[in-house]
Amino acid sequence: MKKIISVVGARPNFMKIAPVDKAFNRIISNNGLKEEIKHLICHTGQHYDEKMSKAFFVDLQLPKPDFYLGIGSGTHAEQVANVMIAFEKILISEKPDMVIVVGDVNSTIACSMTAVKLGIKVAHIEAGLRSRDRAMPEEINRILTDSISDYLFVTEKSGYENLLNEGVPKEKIYFVGNVMIDSLANYLPKMDNNNIYKELNLETGNYMVVTLHRPSNVDSISNLEKIIILLSKLAASIKVVFPIHPRTRKNLDLSGLINELSPNLIFTDPLGYLEFNSLVRRSRLVLTDSGGIQEETTYMGVPCVTLRNNTERPITVEIGTNYLVGDNTENAFEKCVEILDGNFKKGEIPELWDGKAAERIVDILLDRLN
Ligand code: UD1
């Protein structure tokens, strides 16, 4: 019996592991491998709110995790250390043959490091992405996780090149496509049936969606002020929906900035997976600082303005619908106005973003395990 443990921790992990879990189940059942392969899920609890975690398990039809570490919030050192201590106990008692981690959150580096130190093979899905900005905690997590993983699955060509340039042997790198897009492709029909836009009094094509949660944008009051001015200016010509991440909510509440704003500015709690992407799909434009949303908008052909100086996902700018405007809210305003006036690129879907990445990954991993 071969045992594999996949790790989820924070919101952007759930849609990446869901298709992997489904692919394992499909392959195990189609090939009668029930006695030979066991795929388990460990949730570190880095994100724990109903709306940041449980809602995603429901929307993505993920099974209840086999292990829940309940780590919660904390400083970076606390979070990483607490995950490592708790995950090590699971690894020692379960003795898996492989650990799968995704993305770039603190749970990713914590669990990969714990597994490697116990001599357990690690597969990193969404490897090789680089923003080249070491002030981003995620960039440190990416570099470290990639440098110790045994199987590196990349979503775009830049990932392949970055890893080769860092000296990773090419035998360890697999260009397989994008598991997050597997989820999106799979759930698009359900999203089209979702009515959240009606509940929020919106019309298809007549509103924009905003998400901002990066520490560099939302941790200082002066930046938040600039962002609120930007959103208020945009709200003069279009409805603006802003589902607020807990980090941003905390700082906005402290700043007292969200009083007396335009009725066109609609703030909501974090939304579920289907609700959020159904809103994006019907929107005219997205303004974000997220990594994953740059990819989802490219796949859906929705223009995206990214309020960051860099992106670890350059393919979304090169051939997708994404525009990088730096951390300058004036530039962001100009680009948004241009797009709202109808001037934007149509974009193409990147190579291998075809809904089958998880299948490819699981095929490769099962082959290597034997
Ligand atoms: C984390 C990831 C980031 C990812 C983001 C998506 C790291 C280093 N960062 O950042 O890459 O883009 O998740 O959401 O791993 N909080 C709640 N409820 C929750 C979770 C968090 O209220 O369920 C609050 C906490 O009090 C915390 C704040 O939100 O202070 C931020 O959470 P944290 O997990 O530290 O980082 P994120 O900013 O969410």
JSON list of C-alpha atoms in Angstrom, two decimals, residues 159-272:
[
{"chain": "A", "resi": 159, "resn": "GLY", "atom": "CA", "xyz": [8.45, 28.23, -14.22]},
{"chain": "A", "resi": 160, "resn": "TYR", "atom": "CA", "xyz": [10.47, 25.68, -16.16]},
{"chain": "A", "resi": 161, "resn": "GLU", "atom": "CA", "xyz": [13.12, 28.25, -17.09]},
{"chain": "A", "resi": 162, "resn": "ASN", "atom": "CA", "xyz": [13.35, 29.70, -13.58]},
{"chain": "A", "resi": 163, "resn": "LEU", "atom": "CA", "xyz": [14.00, 26.27, -12.11]},
{"chain": "A", "resi": 164, "resn": "LEU", "atom": "CA", "xyz": [16.62, 25.38, -14.72]},
{"chain": "A", "resi": 165, "resn": "ASN", "atom": "CA", "xyz": [18.35, 28.71, -14.07]},
{"chain": "A", "resi": 166, "resn": "GLU", "atom": "CA", "xyz": [18.44, 27.89, -10.36]},
{"chain": "A", "resi": 167, "resn": "GLY", "atom": "CA", "xyz": [20.20, 24.62, -11.12]},
{"chain": "A", "resi": 168, "resn": "VAL", "atom": "CA", "xyz": [17.30, 22.19, -10.69]},
{"chain": "A", "resi": 169, "resn": "PRO", "atom": "CA", "xyz": [17.95, 19.10, -12.85]},
{"chain": "A", "resi": 170, "resn": "LYS", "atom": "CA", "xyz": [15.46, 18.97, -15.70]},
{"chain": "A", "resi": 171, "resn": "GLU", "atom": "CA", "xyz": [14.47, 15.37, -14.82]},
{"chain": "A", "resi": 172, "resn": "LYS", "atom": "CA", "xyz": [12.70, 16.77, -11.75]},
{"chain": "A", "resi": 173, "resn": "ILE", "atom": "CA", "xyz": [10.59, 19.33, -13.65]},
{"chain": "A", "resi": 174, "resn": "TYR", "atom": "CA", "xyz": [7.27, 18.57, -15.36]},
{"chain": "A", "resi": 175, "resn": "PHE", "atom": "CA", "xyz": [5.29, 21.10, -17.40]},
{"chain": "A", "resi": 176, "resn": "VAL", "atom": "CA", "xyz": [1.77, 19.86, -16.76]},
{"chain": "A", "resi": 177, "resn": "GLY", "atom": "CA", "xyz": [-0.54, 22.89, -16.85]},
{"chain": "A", "resi": 178, "resn": "ASN", "atom": "CA", "xyz": [-2.56, 24.49, -14.09]},
{"chain": "A", "resi": 179, "resn": "VAL", "atom": "CA", "xyz": [-4.59, 22.60, -11.48]},
{"chain": "A", "resi": 180, "resn": "MET", "atom": "CA", "xyz": [-6.38, 25.78, -10.40]},
{"chain": "A", "resi": 181, "resn": "ILE", "atom": "CA", "xyz": [-7.70, 26.04, -13.95]},
{"chain": "A", "resi": 182, "resn": "ASP", "atom": "CA", "xyz": [-8.84, 22.39, -13.70]},
{"chain": "A", "resi": 183, "resn": "SER", "atom": "CA", "xyz": [-11.20, 23.49, -10.92]},
{"chain": "A", "resi": 184, "resn": "LEU", "atom": "CA", "xyz": [-12.34, 26.54, -12.81]},
{"chain": "A", "resi": 185, "resn": "ALA", "atom": "CA", "xyz": [-13.05, 24.57, -16.00]},
{"chain": "A", "resi": 186, "resn": "ASN", "atom": "CA", "xyz": [-14.88, 21.91, -14.01]},
{"chain": "A", "resi": 187, "resn": "TYR", "atom": "CA", "xyz": [-17.12, 24.34, -12.13]},
{"chain": "A", "resi": 188, "resn": "LEU", "atom": "CA", "xyz": [-17.89, 26.89, -14.87]},
{"chain": "A", "resi": 189, "resn": "PRO", "atom": "CA", "xyz": [-21.35, 25.46, -15.56]},
{"chain": "A", "resi": 190, "resn": "LYS", "atom": "CA", "xyz": [-22.22, 25.70, -11.85]},
{"chain": "A", "resi": 191, "resn": "MET", "atom": "CA", "xyz": [-20.87, 29.26, -11.75]},
{"chain": "A", "resi": 192, "resn": "ASP", "atom": "CA", "xyz": [-23.08, 30.23, -14.64]},
{"chain": "A", "resi": 193, "resn": "ASN", "atom": "CA", "xyz": [-26.08, 29.12, -12.62]},
{"chain": "A", "resi": 194, "resn": "ASN", "atom": "CA", "xyz": [-25.04, 31.09, -9.54]},
{"chain": "A", "resi": 195, "resn": "ASN", "atom": "CA", "xyz": [-27.21, 34.13, -8.79]},
{"chain": "A", "resi": 196, "resn": "ILE", "atom": "CA", "xyz": [-25.00, 36.12, -6.43]},
{"chain": "A", "resi": 197, "resn": "TYR", "atom": "CA", "xyz": [-24.96, 38.99, -8.98]},
{"chain": "A", "resi": 198, "resn": "LYS", "atom": "CA", "xyz": [-28.72, 39.32, -8.66]},
{"chain": "A", "resi": 199, "resn": "GLU", "atom": "CA", "xyz": [-28.54, 39.23, -4.87]},
{"chain": "A", "resi": 200, "resn": "LEU", "atom": "CA", "xyz": [-26.09, 42.13, -5.06]},
{"chain": "A", "resi": 201, "resn": "ASN", "atom": "CA", "xyz": [-28.29, 44.01, -7.53]},
{"chain": "A", "resi": 202, "resn": "LEU", "atom": "CA", "xyz": [-25.80, 43.84, -10.38]},
{"chain": "A", "resi": 203, "resn": "GLU", "atom": "CA", "xyz": [-26.20, 43.40, -14.12]},
{"chain": "A", "resi": 204, "resn": "THR", "atom": "CA", "xyz": [-23.88, 41.30, -16.26]},
{"chain": "A", "resi": 205, "resn": "GLY", "atom": "CA", "xyz": [-21.13, 43.47, -17.78]},
{"chain": "A", "resi": 206, "resn": "ASN", "atom": "CA", "xyz": [-22.05, 46.51, -15.69]},
{"chain": "A", "resi": 207, "resn": "TYR", "atom": "CA", "xyz": [-19.82, 46.23, -12.65]},
{"chain": "A", "resi": 208, "resn": "MET", "atom": "CA", "xyz": [-16.22, 45.54, -11.67]},
{"chain": "A", "resi": 209, "resn": "VAL", "atom": "CA", "xyz": [-14.76, 43.28, -8.98]},
{"chain": "A", "resi": 210, "resn": "VAL", "atom": "CA", "xyz": [-11.95, 44.26, -6.60]},
{"chain": "A", "resi": 211, "resn": "THR", "atom": "CA", "xyz": [-9.81, 42.06, -4.33]},
{"chain": "A", "resi": 212, "resn": "LEU", "atom": "CA", "xyz": [-6.86, 43.41, -2.36]},
{"chain": "A", "resi": 213, "resn": "HIS", "atom": "CA", "xyz": [-5.09, 41.67, 0.49]},
{"chain": "A", "resi": 214, "resn": "ARG", "atom": "CA", "xyz": [-1.30, 41.84, -0.03]},
{"chain": "A", "resi": 215, "resn": "PRO", "atom": "CA", "xyz": [0.48, 43.25, 3.03]},
{"chain": "A", "resi": 216, "resn": "SER", "atom": "CA", "xyz": [2.28, 45.73, 0.72]},
{"chain": "A", "resi": 217, "resn": "ASN", "atom": "CA", "xyz": [-1.09, 47.23, -0.31]},
{"chain": "A", "resi": 218, "resn": "VAL", "atom": "CA", "xyz": [-3.28, 46.94, 2.75]},
{"chain": "A", "resi": 219, "resn": "ASP", "atom": "CA", "xyz": [-1.07, 46.96, 5.84]},
{"chain": "A", "resi": 220, "resn": "SER", "atom": "CA", "xyz": [-0.46, 50.72, 5.84]},
{"chain": "A", "resi": 221, "resn": "ILE", "atom": "CA", "xyz": [-3.20, 53.28, 6.37]},
{"chain": "A", "resi": 222, "resn": "SER", "atom": "CA", "xyz": [-1.70, 55.66, 3.79]},
{"chain": "A", "resi": 223, "resn": "ASN", "atom": "CA", "xyz": [-1.88, 52.96, 1.10]},
{"chain": "A", "resi": 224, "resn": "LEU", "atom": "CA", "xyz": [-5.40, 52.05, 2.13]},
{"chain": "A", "resi": 225, "resn": "GLU", "atom": "CA", "xyz": [-6.38, 55.70, 1.81]},
{"chain": "A", "resi": 226, "resn": "LYS", "atom": "CA", "xyz": [-5.07, 55.81, -1.76]},
{"chain": "A", "resi": 227, "resn": "ILE", "atom": "CA", "xyz": [-6.96, 52.62, -2.56]},
{"chain": "A", "resi": 228, "resn": "ILE", "atom": "CA", "xyz": [-10.23, 53.96, -1.16]},
{"chain": "A", "resi": 229, "resn": "ILE", "atom": "CA", "xyz": [-9.78, 57.15, -3.24]},
{"chain": "A", "resi": 230, "resn": "LEU", "atom": "CA", "xyz": [-9.17, 54.99, -6.34]},
{"chain": "A", "resi": 231, "resn": "LEU", "atom": "CA", "xyz": [-12.27, 52.90, -5.70]},
{"chain": "A", "resi": 232, "resn": "SER", "atom": "CA", "xyz": [-14.40, 55.98, -5.04]},
{"chain": "A", "resi": 233, "resn": "LYS", "atom": "CA", "xyz": [-13.26, 57.53, -8.34]},
{"chain": "A", "resi": 234, "resn": "LEU", "atom": "CA", "xyz": [-14.09, 54.31, -10.20]},
{"chain": "A", "resi": 235, "resn": "ALA", "atom": "CA", "xyz": [-17.46, 54.11, -8.46]},
{"chain": "A", "resi": 236, "resn": "ALA", "atom": "CA", "xyz": [-18.40, 57.41, -10.10]},
{"chain": "A", "resi": 237, "resn": "SER", "atom": "CA", "xyz": [-18.83, 55.52, -13.37]},
{"chain": "A", "resi": 238, "resn": "ILE", "atom": "CA", "xyz": [-19.41, 51.85, -12.51]},
{"chain": "A", "resi": 239, "resn": "LYS", "atom": "CA", "xyz": [-20.55, 49.67, -9.61]},
{"chain": "A", "resi": 240, "resn": "VAL", "atom": "CA", "xyz": [-17.56, 48.31, -7.72]},
{"chain": "A", "resi": 241, "resn": "VAL", "atom": "CA", "xyz": [-17.88, 45.08, -5.70]},
{"chain": "A", "resi": 242, "resn": "PHE", "atom": "CA", "xyz": [-15.18, 44.45, -3.12]},
{"chain": "A", "resi": 243, "resn": "PRO", "atom": "CA", "xyz": [-15.28, 41.16, -1.18]},
{"chain": "A", "resi": 244, "resn": "ILE", "atom": "CA", "xyz": [-12.99, 41.98, 1.72]},
{"chain": "A", "resi": 245, "resn": "HIS", "atom": "CA", "xyz": [-10.29, 39.59, 2.95]},
{"chain": "A", "resi": 246, "resn": "PRO", "atom": "CA", "xyz": [-9.94, 39.43, 6.78]},
{"chain": "A", "resi": 247, "resn": "ARG", "atom": "CA", "xyz": [-6.51, 41.09, 6.69]},
{"chain": "A", "resi": 248, "resn": "THR", "atom": "CA", "xyz": [-7.88, 44.04, 4.70]},
{"chain": "A", "resi": 249, "resn": "ARG", "atom": "CA", "xyz": [-11.06, 44.18, 6.80]},
{"chain": "A", "resi": 250, "resn": "LYS", "atom": "CA", "xyz": [-9.07, 44.45, 10.00]},
{"chain": "A", "resi": 251, "resn": "ASN", "atom": "CA", "xyz": [-7.01, 47.37, 8.69]},
{"chain": "A", "resi": 252, "resn": "LEU", "atom": "CA", "xyz": [-9.98, 49.12, 7.07]},
{"chain": "A", "resi": 253, "resn": "ASP", "atom": "CA", "xyz": [-11.90, 48.90, 10.35]},
{"chain": "A", "resi": 254, "resn": "LEU", "atom": "CA", "xyz": [-8.93, 50.34, 12.24]},
{"chain": "A", "resi": 255, "resn": "SER", "atom": "CA", "xyz": [-8.56, 53.16, 9.71]},
{"chain": "A", "resi": 256, "resn": "GLY", "atom": "CA", "xyz": [-12.22, 54.23, 9.83]},
{"chain": "A", "resi": 257, "resn": "LEU", "atom": "CA", "xyz": [-12.01, 54.78, 6.07]},
{"chain": "A", "resi": 258, "resn": "ILE", "atom": "CA", "xyz": [-15.21, 53.12, 4.97]},
{"chain": "A", "resi": 259, "resn": "ASN", "atom": "CA", "xyz": [-17.74, 55.64, 6.21]},
{"chain": "A", "resi": 260, "resn": "GLU", "atom": "CA", "xyz": [-19.88, 57.72, 3.87]},
{"chain": "A", "resi": 261, "resn": "LEU", "atom": "CA", "xyz": [-18.79, 56.13, 0.62]},
{"chain": "A", "resi": 262, "resn": "SER", "atom": "CA", "xyz": [-20.59, 56.05, -2.71]},
{"chain": "A", "resi": 263, "resn": "PRO", "atom": "CA", "xyz": [-23.60, 53.70, -2.94]},
{"chain": "A", "resi": 264, "resn": "ASN", "atom": "CA", "xyz": [-21.88, 52.30, -6.06]},
{"chain": "A", "resi": 265, "resn": "LEU", "atom": "CA", "xyz": [-19.19, 50.84, -3.80]},
{"chain": "A", "resi": 266, "resn": "ILE", "atom": "CA", "xyz": [-20.38, 47.48, -2.51]},
{"chain": "A", "resi": 267, "resn": "PHE", "atom": "CA", "xyz": [-18.37, 45.82, 0.27]},
{"chain": "A", "resi": 268, "resn": "THR", "atom": "CA", "xyz": [-19.04, 42.18, 1.08]},
{"chain": "A", "resi": 269, "resn": "ASP", "atom": "CA", "xyz": [-17.55, 39.49, 3.30]},
{"chain": "A", "resi": 270, "resn": "PRO", "atom": "CA", "xyz": [-15.21, 37.01, 1.57]},
{"chain": "A", "resi": 271, "resn": "LEU", "atom": "CA", "xyz": [-17.26, 35.04, -0.96]},
{"chain": "A", "resi": 272, "resn": "GLY", "atom": "CA", "xyz": [-17.36, 31.32, -1.66]}
]
